[in-house]
mmCIF file of C-alpha atoms and ligand atoms in Angstrom:
data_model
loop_
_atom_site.group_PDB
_atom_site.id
_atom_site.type_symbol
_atom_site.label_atom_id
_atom_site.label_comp_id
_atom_site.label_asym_id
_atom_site.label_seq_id
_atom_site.Cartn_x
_atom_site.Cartn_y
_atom_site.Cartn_z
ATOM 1 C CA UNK A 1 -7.127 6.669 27.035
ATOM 2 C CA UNK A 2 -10.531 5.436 27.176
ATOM 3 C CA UNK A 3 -13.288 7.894 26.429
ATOM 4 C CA UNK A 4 -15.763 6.762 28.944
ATOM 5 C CA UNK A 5 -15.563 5.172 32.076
ATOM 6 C CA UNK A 6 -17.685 1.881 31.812
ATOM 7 C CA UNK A 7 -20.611 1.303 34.247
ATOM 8 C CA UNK A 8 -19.373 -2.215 34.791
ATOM 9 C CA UNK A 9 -22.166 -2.266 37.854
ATOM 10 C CA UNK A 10 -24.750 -2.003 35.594
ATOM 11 C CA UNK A 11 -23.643 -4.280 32.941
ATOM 12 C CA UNK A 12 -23.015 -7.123 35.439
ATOM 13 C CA UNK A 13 -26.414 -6.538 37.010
ATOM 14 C CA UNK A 14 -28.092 -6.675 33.628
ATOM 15 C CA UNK A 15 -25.756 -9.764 32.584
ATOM 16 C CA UNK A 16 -26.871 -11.504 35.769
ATOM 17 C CA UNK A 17 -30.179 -10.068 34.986
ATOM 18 C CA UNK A 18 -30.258 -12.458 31.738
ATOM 19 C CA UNK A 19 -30.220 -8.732 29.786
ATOM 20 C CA UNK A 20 -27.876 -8.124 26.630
ATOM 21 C CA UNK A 21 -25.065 -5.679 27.098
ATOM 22 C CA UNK A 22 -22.884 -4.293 23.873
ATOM 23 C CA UNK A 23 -19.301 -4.806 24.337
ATOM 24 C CA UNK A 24 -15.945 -3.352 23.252
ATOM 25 C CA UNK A 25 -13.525 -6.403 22.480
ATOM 26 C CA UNK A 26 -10.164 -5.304 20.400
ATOM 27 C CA UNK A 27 -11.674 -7.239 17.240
ATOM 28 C CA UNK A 28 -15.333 -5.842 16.940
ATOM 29 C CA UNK A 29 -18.037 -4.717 19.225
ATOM 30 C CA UNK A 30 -19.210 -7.489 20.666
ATOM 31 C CA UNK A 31 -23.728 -8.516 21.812
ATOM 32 C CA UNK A 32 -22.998 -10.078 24.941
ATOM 33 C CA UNK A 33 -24.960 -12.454 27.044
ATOM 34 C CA UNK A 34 -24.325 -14.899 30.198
ATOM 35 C CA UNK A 35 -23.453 -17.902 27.978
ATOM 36 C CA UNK A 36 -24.819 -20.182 30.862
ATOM 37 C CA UNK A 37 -28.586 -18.771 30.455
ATOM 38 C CA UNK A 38 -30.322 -19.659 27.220
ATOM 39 C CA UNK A 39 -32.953 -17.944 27.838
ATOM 40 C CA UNK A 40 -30.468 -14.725 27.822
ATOM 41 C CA UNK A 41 -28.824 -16.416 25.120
ATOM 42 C CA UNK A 42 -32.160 -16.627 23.150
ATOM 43 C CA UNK A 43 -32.219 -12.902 22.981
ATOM 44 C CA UNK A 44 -29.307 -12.557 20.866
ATOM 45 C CA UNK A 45 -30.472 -14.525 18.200
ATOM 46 C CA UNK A 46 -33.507 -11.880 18.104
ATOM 47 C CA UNK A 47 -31.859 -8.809 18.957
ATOM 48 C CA UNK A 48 -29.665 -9.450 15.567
ATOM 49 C CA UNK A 49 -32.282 -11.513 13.674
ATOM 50 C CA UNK A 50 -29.893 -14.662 13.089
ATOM 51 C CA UNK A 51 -30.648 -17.784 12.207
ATOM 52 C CA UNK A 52 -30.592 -20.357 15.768
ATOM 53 C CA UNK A 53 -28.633 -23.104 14.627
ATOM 54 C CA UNK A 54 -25.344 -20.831 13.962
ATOM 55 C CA UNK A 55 -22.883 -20.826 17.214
ATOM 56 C CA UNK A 56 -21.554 -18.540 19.415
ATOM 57 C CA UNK A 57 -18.252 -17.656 20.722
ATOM 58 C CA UNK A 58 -17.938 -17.543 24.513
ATOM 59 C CA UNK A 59 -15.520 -14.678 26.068
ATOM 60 C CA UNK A 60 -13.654 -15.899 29.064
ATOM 61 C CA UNK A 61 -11.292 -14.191 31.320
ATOM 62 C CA UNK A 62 -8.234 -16.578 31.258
ATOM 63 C CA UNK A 63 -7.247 -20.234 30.477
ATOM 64 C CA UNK A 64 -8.293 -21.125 33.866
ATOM 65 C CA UNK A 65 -11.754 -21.272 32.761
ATOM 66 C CA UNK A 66 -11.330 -23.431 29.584
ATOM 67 C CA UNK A 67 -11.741 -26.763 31.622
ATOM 68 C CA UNK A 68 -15.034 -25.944 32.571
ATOM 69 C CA UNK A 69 -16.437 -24.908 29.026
ATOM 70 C CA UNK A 70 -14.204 -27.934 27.085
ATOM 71 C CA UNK A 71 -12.882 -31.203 27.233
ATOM 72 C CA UNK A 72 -10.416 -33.223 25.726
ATOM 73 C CA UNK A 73 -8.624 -30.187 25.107
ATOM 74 C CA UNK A 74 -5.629 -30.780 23.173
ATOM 75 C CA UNK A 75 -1.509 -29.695 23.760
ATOM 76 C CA UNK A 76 -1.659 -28.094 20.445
ATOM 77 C CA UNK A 77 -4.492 -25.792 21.750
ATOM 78 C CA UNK A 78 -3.030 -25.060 24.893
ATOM 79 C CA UNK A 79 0.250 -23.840 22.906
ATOM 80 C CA UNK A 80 -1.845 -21.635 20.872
ATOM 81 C CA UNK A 81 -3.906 -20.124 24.103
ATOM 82 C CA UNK A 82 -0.317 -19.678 25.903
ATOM 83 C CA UNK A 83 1.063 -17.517 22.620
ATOM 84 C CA UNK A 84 -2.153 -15.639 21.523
ATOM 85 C CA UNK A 85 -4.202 -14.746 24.372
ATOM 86 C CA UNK A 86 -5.612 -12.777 25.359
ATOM 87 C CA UNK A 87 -6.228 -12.243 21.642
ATOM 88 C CA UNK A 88 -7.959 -12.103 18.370
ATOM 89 C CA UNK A 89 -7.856 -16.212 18.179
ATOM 90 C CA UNK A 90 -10.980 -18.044 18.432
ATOM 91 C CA UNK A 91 -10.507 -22.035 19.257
ATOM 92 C CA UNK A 92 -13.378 -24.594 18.908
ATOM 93 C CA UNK A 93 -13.023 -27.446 20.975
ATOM 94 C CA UNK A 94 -14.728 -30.391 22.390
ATOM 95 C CA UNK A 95 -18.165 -28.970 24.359
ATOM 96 C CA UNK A 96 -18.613 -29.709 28.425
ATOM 97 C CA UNK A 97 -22.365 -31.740 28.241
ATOM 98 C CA UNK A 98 -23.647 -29.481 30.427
ATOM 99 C CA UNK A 99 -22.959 -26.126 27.401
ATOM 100 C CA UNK A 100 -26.256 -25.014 26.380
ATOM 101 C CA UNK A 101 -27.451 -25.556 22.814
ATOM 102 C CA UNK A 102 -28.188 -22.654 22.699
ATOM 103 C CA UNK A 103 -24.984 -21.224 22.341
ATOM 104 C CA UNK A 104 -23.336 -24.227 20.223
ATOM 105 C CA UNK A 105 -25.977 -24.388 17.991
ATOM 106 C CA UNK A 106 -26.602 -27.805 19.075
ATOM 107 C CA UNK A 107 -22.844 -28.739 18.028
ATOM 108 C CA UNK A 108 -20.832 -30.742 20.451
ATOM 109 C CA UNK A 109 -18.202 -28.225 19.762
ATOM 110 C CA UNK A 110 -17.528 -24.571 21.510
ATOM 111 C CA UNK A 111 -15.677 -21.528 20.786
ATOM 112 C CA UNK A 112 -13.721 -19.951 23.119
ATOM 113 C CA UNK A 113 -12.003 -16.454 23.376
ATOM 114 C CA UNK A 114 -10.246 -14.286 25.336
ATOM 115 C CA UNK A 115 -10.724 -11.280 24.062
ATOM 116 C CA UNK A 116 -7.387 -8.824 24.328
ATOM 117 C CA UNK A 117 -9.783 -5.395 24.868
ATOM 118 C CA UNK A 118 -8.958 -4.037 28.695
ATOM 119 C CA UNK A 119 -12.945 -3.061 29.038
ATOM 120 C CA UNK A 120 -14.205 -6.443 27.688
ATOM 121 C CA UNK A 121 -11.282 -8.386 30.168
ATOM 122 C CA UNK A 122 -12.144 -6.179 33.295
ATOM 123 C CA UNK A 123 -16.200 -6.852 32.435
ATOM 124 C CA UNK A 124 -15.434 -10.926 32.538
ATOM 125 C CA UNK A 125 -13.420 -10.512 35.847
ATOM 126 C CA UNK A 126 -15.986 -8.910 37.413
ATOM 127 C CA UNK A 127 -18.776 -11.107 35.469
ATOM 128 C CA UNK A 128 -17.137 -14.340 36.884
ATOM 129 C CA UNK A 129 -16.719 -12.849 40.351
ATOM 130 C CA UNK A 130 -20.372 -11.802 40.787
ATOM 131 C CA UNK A 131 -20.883 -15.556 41.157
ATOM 132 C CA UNK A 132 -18.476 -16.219 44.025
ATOM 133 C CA UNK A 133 -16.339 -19.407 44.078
ATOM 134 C CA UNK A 134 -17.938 -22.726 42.592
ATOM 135 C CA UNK A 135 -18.932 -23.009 39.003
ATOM 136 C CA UNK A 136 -19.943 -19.493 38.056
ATOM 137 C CA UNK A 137 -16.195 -18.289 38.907
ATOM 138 C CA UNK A 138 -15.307 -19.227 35.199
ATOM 139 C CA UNK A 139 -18.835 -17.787 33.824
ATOM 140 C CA UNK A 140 -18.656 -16.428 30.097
ATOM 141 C CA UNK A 141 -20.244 -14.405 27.701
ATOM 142 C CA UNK A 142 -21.514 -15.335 24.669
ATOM 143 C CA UNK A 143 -21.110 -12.733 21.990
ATOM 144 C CA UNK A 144 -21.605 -12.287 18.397
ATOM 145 C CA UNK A 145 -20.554 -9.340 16.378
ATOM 146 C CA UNK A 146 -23.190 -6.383 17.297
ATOM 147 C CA UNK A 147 -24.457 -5.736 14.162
ATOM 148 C CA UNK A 148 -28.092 -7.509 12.100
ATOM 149 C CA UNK A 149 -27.480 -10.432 10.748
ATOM 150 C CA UNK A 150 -25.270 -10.400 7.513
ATOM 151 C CA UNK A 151 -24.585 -6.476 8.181
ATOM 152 C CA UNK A 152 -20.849 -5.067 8.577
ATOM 153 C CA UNK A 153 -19.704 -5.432 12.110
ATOM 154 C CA UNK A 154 -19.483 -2.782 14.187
ATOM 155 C CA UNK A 155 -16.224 -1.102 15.330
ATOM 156 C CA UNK A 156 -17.280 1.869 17.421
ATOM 157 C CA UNK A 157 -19.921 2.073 20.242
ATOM 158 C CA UNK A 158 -22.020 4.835 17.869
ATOM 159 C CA UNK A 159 -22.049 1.599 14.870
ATOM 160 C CA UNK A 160 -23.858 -0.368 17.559
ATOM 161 C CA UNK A 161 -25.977 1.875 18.669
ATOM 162 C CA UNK A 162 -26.691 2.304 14.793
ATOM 163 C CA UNK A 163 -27.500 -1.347 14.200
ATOM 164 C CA UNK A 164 -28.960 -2.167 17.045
ATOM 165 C CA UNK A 165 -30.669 0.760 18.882
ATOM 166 C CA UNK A 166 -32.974 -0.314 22.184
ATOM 167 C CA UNK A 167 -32.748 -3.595 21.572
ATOM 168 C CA UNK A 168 -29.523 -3.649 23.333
ATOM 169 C CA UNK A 169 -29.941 -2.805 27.254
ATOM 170 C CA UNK A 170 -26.002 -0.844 27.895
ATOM 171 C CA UNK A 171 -23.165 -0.566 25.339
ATOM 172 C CA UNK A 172 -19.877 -0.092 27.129
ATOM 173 C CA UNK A 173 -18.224 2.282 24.999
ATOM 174 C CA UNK A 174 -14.450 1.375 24.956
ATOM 175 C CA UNK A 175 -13.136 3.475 21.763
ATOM 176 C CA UNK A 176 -12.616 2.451 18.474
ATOM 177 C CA UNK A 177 -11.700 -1.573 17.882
ATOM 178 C CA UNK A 178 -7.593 -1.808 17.455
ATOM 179 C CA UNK A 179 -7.703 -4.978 14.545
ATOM 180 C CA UNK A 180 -11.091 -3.935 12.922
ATOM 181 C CA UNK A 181 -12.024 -7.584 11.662
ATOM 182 C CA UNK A 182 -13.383 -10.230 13.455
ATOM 183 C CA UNK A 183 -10.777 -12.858 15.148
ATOM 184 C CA UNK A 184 -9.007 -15.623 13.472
ATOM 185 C CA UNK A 185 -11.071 -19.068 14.621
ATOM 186 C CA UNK A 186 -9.455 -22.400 14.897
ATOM 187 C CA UNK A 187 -10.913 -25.609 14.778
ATOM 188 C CA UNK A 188 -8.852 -27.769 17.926
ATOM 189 C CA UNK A 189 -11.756 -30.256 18.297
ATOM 190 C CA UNK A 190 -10.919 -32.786 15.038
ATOM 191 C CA UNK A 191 -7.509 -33.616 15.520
ATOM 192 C CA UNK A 192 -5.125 -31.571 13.010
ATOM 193 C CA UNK A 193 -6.109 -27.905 13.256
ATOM 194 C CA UNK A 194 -8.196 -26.140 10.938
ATOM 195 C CA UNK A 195 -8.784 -22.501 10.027
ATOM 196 C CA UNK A 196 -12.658 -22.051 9.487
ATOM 197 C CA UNK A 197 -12.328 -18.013 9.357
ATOM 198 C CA UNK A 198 -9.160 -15.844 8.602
ATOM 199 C CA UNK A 199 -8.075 -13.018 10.570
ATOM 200 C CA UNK A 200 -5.255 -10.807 11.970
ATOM 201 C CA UNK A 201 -3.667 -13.783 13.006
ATOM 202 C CA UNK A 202 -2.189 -15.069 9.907
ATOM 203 C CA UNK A 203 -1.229 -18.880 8.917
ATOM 204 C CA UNK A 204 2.389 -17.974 9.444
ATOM 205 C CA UNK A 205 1.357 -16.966 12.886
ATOM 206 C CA UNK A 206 -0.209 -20.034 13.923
ATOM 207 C CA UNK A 207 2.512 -21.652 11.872
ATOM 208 C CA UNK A 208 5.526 -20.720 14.162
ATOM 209 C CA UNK A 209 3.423 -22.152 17.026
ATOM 210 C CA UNK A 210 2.421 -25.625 14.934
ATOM 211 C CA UNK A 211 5.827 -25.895 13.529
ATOM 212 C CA UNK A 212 4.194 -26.264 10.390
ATOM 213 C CA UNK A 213 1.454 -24.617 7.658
ATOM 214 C CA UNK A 214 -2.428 -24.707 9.328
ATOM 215 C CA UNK A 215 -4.734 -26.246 6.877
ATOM 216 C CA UNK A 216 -7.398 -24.229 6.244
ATOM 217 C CA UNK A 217 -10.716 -24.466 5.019
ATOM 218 C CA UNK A 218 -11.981 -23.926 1.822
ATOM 219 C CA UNK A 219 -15.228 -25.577 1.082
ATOM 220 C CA UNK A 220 -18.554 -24.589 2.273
ATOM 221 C CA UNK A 221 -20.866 -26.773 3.924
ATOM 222 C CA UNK A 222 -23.207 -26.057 7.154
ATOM 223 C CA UNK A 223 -22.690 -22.468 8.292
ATOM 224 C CA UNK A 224 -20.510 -23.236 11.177
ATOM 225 C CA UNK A 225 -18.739 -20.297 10.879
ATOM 226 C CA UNK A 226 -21.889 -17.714 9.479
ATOM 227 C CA UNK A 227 -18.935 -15.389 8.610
ATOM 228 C CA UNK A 228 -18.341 -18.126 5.980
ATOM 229 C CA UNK A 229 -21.494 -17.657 4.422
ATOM 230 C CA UNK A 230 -20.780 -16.451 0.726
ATOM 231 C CA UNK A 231 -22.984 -13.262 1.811
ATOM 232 C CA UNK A 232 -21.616 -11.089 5.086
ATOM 233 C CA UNK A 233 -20.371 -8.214 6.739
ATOM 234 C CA UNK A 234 -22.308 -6.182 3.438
ATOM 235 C CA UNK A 235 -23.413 -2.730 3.500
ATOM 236 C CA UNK A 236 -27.104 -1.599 1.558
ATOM 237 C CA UNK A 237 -25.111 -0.137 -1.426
ATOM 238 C CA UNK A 238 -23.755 -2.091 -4.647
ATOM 239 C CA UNK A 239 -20.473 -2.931 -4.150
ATOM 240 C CA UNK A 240 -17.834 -3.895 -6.878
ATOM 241 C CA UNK A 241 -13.938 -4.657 -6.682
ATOM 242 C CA UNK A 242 -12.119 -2.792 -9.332
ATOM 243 C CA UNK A 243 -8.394 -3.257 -10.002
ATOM 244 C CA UNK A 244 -6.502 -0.152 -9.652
ATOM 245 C CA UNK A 245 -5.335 0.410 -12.689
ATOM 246 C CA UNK A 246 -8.817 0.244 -14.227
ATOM 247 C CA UNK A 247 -10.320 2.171 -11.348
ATOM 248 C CA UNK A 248 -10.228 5.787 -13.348
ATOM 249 C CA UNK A 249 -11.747 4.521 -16.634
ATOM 250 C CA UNK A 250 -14.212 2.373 -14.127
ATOM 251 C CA UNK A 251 -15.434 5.720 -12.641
ATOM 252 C CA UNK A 252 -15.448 7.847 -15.782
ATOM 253 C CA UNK A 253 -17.727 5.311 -17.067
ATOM 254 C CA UNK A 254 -20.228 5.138 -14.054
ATOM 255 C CA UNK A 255 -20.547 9.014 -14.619
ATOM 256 C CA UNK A 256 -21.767 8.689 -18.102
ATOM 257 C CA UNK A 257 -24.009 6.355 -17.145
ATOM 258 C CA UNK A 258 -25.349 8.917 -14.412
ATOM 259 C CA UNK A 259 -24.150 6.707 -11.727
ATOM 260 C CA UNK A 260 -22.945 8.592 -8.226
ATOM 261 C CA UNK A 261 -19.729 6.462 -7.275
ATOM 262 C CA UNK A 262 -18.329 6.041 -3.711
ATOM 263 C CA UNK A 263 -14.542 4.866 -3.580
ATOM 264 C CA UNK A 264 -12.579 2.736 -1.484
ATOM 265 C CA UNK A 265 -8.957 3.046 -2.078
ATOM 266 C CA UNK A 266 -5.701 2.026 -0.784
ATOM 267 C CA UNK A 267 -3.028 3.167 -3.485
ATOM 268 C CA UNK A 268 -4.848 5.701 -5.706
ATOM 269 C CA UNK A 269 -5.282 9.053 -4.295
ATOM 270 C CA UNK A 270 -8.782 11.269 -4.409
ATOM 271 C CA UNK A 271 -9.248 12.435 -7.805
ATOM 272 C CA UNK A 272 -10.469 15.705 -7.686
ATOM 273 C CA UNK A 273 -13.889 16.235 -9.498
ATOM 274 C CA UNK A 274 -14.565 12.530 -10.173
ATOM 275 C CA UNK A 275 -16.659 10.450 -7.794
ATOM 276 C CA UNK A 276 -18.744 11.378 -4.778
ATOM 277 C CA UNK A 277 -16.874 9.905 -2.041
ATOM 278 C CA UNK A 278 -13.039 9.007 -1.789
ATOM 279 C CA UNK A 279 -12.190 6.974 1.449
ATOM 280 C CA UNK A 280 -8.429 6.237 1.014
ATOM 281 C CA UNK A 281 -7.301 3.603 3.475
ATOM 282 C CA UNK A 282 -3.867 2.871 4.608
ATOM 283 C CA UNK A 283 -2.028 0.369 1.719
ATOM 284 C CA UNK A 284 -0.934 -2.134 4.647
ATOM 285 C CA UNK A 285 -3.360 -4.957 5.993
ATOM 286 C CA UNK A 286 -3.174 -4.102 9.508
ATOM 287 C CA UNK A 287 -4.239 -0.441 8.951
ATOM 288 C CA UNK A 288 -6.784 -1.393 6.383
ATOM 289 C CA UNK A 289 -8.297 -3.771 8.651
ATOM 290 C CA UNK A 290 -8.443 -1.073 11.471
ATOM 291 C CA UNK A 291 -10.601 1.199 9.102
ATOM 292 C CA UNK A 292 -12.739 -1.166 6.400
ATOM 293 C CA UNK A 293 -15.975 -1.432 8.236
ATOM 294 C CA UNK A 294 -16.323 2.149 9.298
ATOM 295 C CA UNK A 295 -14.845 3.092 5.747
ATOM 296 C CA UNK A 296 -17.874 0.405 4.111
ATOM 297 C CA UNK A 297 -20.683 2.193 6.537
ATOM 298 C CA UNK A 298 -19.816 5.599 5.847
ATOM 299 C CA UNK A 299 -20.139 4.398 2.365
ATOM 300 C CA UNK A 300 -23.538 3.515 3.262
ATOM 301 C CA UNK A 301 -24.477 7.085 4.157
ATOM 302 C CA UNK A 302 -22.907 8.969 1.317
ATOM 303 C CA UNK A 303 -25.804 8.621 -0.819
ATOM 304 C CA UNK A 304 -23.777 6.840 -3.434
ATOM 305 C CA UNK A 305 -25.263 4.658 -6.335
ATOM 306 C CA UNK A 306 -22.469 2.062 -6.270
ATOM 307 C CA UNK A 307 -19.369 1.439 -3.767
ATOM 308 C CA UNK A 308 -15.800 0.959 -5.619
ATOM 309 C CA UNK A 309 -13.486 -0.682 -4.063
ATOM 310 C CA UNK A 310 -9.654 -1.171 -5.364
ATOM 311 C CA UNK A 311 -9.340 -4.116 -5.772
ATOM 312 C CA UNK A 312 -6.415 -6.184 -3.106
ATOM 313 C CA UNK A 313 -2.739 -7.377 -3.320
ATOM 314 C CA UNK A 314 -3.168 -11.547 -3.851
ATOM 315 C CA UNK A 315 -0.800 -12.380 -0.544
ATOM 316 C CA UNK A 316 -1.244 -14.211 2.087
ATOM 317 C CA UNK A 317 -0.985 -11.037 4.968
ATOM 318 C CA UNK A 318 -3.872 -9.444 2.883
ATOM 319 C CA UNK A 319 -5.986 -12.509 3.048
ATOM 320 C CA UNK A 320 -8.249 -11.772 5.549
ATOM 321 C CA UNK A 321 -9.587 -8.319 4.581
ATOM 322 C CA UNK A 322 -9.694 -9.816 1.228
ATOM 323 C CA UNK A 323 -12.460 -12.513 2.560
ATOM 324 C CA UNK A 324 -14.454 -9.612 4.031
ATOM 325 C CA UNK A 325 -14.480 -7.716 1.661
ATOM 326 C CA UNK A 326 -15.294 -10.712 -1.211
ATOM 327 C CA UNK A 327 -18.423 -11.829 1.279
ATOM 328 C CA UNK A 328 -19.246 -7.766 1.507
ATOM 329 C CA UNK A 329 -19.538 -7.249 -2.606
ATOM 330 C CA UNK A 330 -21.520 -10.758 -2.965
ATOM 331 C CA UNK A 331 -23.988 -9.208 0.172
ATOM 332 C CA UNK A 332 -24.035 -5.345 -0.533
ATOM 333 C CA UNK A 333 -27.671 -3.798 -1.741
ATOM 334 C CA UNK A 334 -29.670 -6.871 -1.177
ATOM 335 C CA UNK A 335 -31.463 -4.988 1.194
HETATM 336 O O1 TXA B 401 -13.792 -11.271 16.843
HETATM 337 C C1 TXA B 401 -14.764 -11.972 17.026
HETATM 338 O O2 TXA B 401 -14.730 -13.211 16.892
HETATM 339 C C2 TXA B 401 -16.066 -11.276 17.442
HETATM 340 C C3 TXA B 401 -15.894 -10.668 18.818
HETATM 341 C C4 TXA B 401 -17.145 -10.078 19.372
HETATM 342 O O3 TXA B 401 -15.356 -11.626 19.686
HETATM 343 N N1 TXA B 401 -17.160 -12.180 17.410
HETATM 344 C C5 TXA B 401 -17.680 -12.654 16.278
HETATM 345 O O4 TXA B 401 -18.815 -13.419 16.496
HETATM 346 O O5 TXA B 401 -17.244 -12.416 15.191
HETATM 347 P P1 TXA B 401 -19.745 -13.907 15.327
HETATM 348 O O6 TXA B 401 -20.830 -14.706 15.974
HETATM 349 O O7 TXA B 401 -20.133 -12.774 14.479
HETATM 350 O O8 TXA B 401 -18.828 -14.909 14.610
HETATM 351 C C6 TXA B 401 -18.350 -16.006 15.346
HETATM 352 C C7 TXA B 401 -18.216 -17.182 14.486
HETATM 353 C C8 TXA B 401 -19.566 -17.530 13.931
HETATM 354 O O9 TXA B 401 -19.484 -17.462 12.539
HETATM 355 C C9 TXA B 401 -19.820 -18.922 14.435
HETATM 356 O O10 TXA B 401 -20.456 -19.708 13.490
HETATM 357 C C10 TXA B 401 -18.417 -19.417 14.786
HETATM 358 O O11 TXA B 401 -17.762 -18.296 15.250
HETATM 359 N N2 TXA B 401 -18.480 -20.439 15.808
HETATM 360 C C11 TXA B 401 -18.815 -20.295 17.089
HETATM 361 N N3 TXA B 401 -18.841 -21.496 17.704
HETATM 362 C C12 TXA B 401 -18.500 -22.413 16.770
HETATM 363 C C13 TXA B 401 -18.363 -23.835 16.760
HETATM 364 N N4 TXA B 401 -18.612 -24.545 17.841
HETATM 365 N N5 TXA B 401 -17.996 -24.446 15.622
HETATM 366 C C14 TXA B 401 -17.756 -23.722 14.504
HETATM 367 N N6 TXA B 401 -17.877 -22.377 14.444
HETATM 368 C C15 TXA B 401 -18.248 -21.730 15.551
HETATM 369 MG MG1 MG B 402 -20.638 -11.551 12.923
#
């Protein structure tokens, strides 16, 4: 069950208003904004202090509106839509002319979503239908992650309240996010497709749709993808990835030093007397997704010198929290 009823009245006024409205999506809370209206559009970029040239991802309701955001949208995109949405799968494709730079970041590419949250799907329904038949019957919303730039994504409506405060007109609270990291995006627009940003949806997902292995990307040019900036989703604390076995001798020697130690575990239990914080999370990647960003922020407020985290199983399921959390250490206390 939901915990609130959502004043979707109010958020499509504000939407059509050109306001920002917070939204749940099953991934993260999104920042949304009619993705038609730069100047609404414009406000993102200052509500989370982020850099102009780095894209977007525009929420739709269904495939139907695709056509009107894309072109030269290819079969193997299509197949993907048809087996993962609505979903945690982000495609970039070939841009419509008329897409505002604003939300491409001046690329002639766009990402598109349908996000699988019921309050984010019913809030595009009645987004689109605001506008009547015509063009603005396939209208989107253009939403980042709520959070500041470079800060850990939020996963509750309280986290975006936290990051964000009145700089954000209405959050529609829709519970805590089900998958906990931000979607897996897919580059359709250059021919073969590419992963630019792991997530939930593995390579062997995409995989038994392709009929073969995704390539993914490695290197790191341009910040197409900001989540592929070295530096991301990090909390204001230290952070360091400890292997498990040397997590005990790792802590006893942070407490000689004087150091107050917050842990983030998966296989060793609390050890009674040691650090100051013990967050165990589940030991599969699906339930440690769910709870890493809430786990990282209430690291944050424990008042800890240093965050500890065990460090992950090398396989290809745990990939994606693994990213986060690598981009997380090389971010955390640099502000
Ligand atoms: O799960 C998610 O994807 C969440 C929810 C709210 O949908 N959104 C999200 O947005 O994570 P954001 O902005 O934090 O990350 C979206 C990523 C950005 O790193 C952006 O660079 C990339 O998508 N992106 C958007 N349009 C792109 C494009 N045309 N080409 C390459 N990357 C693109
Ligand atoms: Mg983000």
């Amino acid at each position: 069950m939901l915990p609130l009823s959502p004043d979707y009245d109010r958020a499509v006024a504000l939407l059509r208003a050109g306001e920002l409205v917070a939204l749940p999506t099953e991934t993260v809370y999104g920042l949304g904004a009619d993705a038609a209206n730069p100047a609404a559009v414009a406000k993102i970029f200052a509500a989370k202090g982020r850099p102009a040239d780095h894209p977007l991802i525009v929420h739709i309701s269904g495939h139907d509106a695709v056509d009107h955001w894309a072109e030269q949208v290819p079969a193997v995109a299509w197949e993907l839509m048809e087996s993962f949405w609505p979903g945690p799968l982000t495609l970039i494709l070939k841009k419509q002319a008329w897409v505002p730079d604003a939300v491409t970041g001046g690329q002639d590419t766009v990402g598109l979503r349908v996000p699988g949250h019921p309050v984010a799907l019913e809030l595009l329904r009645r987004f689109a239908a605001s506008f009547g038949k015509g063009a603005g019957e396939h209208a989107g919303i253009a939403a980042p992650s709520a959070n500041r730039f470079g800060r850990i994504s939020p996963t509750t409506a309280e986290h975006v309240r936290e990051e964000l405060g009145d700089r954000v007109s209405l959050i529609l609270d829709g519970g805590p996010c089900k998958v906990g990291i931000e979607s897996t995006i897919v580059d359709c627009s250059r021919g073969e497709p590419v992963v630019l940003r792991p997530g939930h949806i593995e390579p062997a997902h995409l995989a038994a749709v392709l009929g073969h292995q995704p390539l993914i990307e490695t290197a790191s040019g341009a910040p197409r993808v900001s989540g592929s900036l070295a530096a991301h989703y990090a909390p204001q604390t230290p952070m360091r990835l400890v292997a498990g076995e040397r997590l005990l001798d790792f802590l006893n020697a942070q407490r000689h030093k004087g150091g107050r130690c917050g842990v983030i575990a998966h296989s060793q239990p609390p050890q009674a007397g040691l650090p100051h914080a013990w967050h165990l999370l589940p030991a599969d990647p699906v339930g440690y997704a769910h709870g890493l960003y809430a786990a990282l922020r209430e690291m944050d407020h424990a008042g800890v010198d240093l965050i500890a985290v065990e460090a992950l199983p090398d396989t290809p399921s745990w990939a994606a929290v693994a990213d986060r959390l690598r981009r997380a250490v090389a971010g955390a206390g640099q502000s």
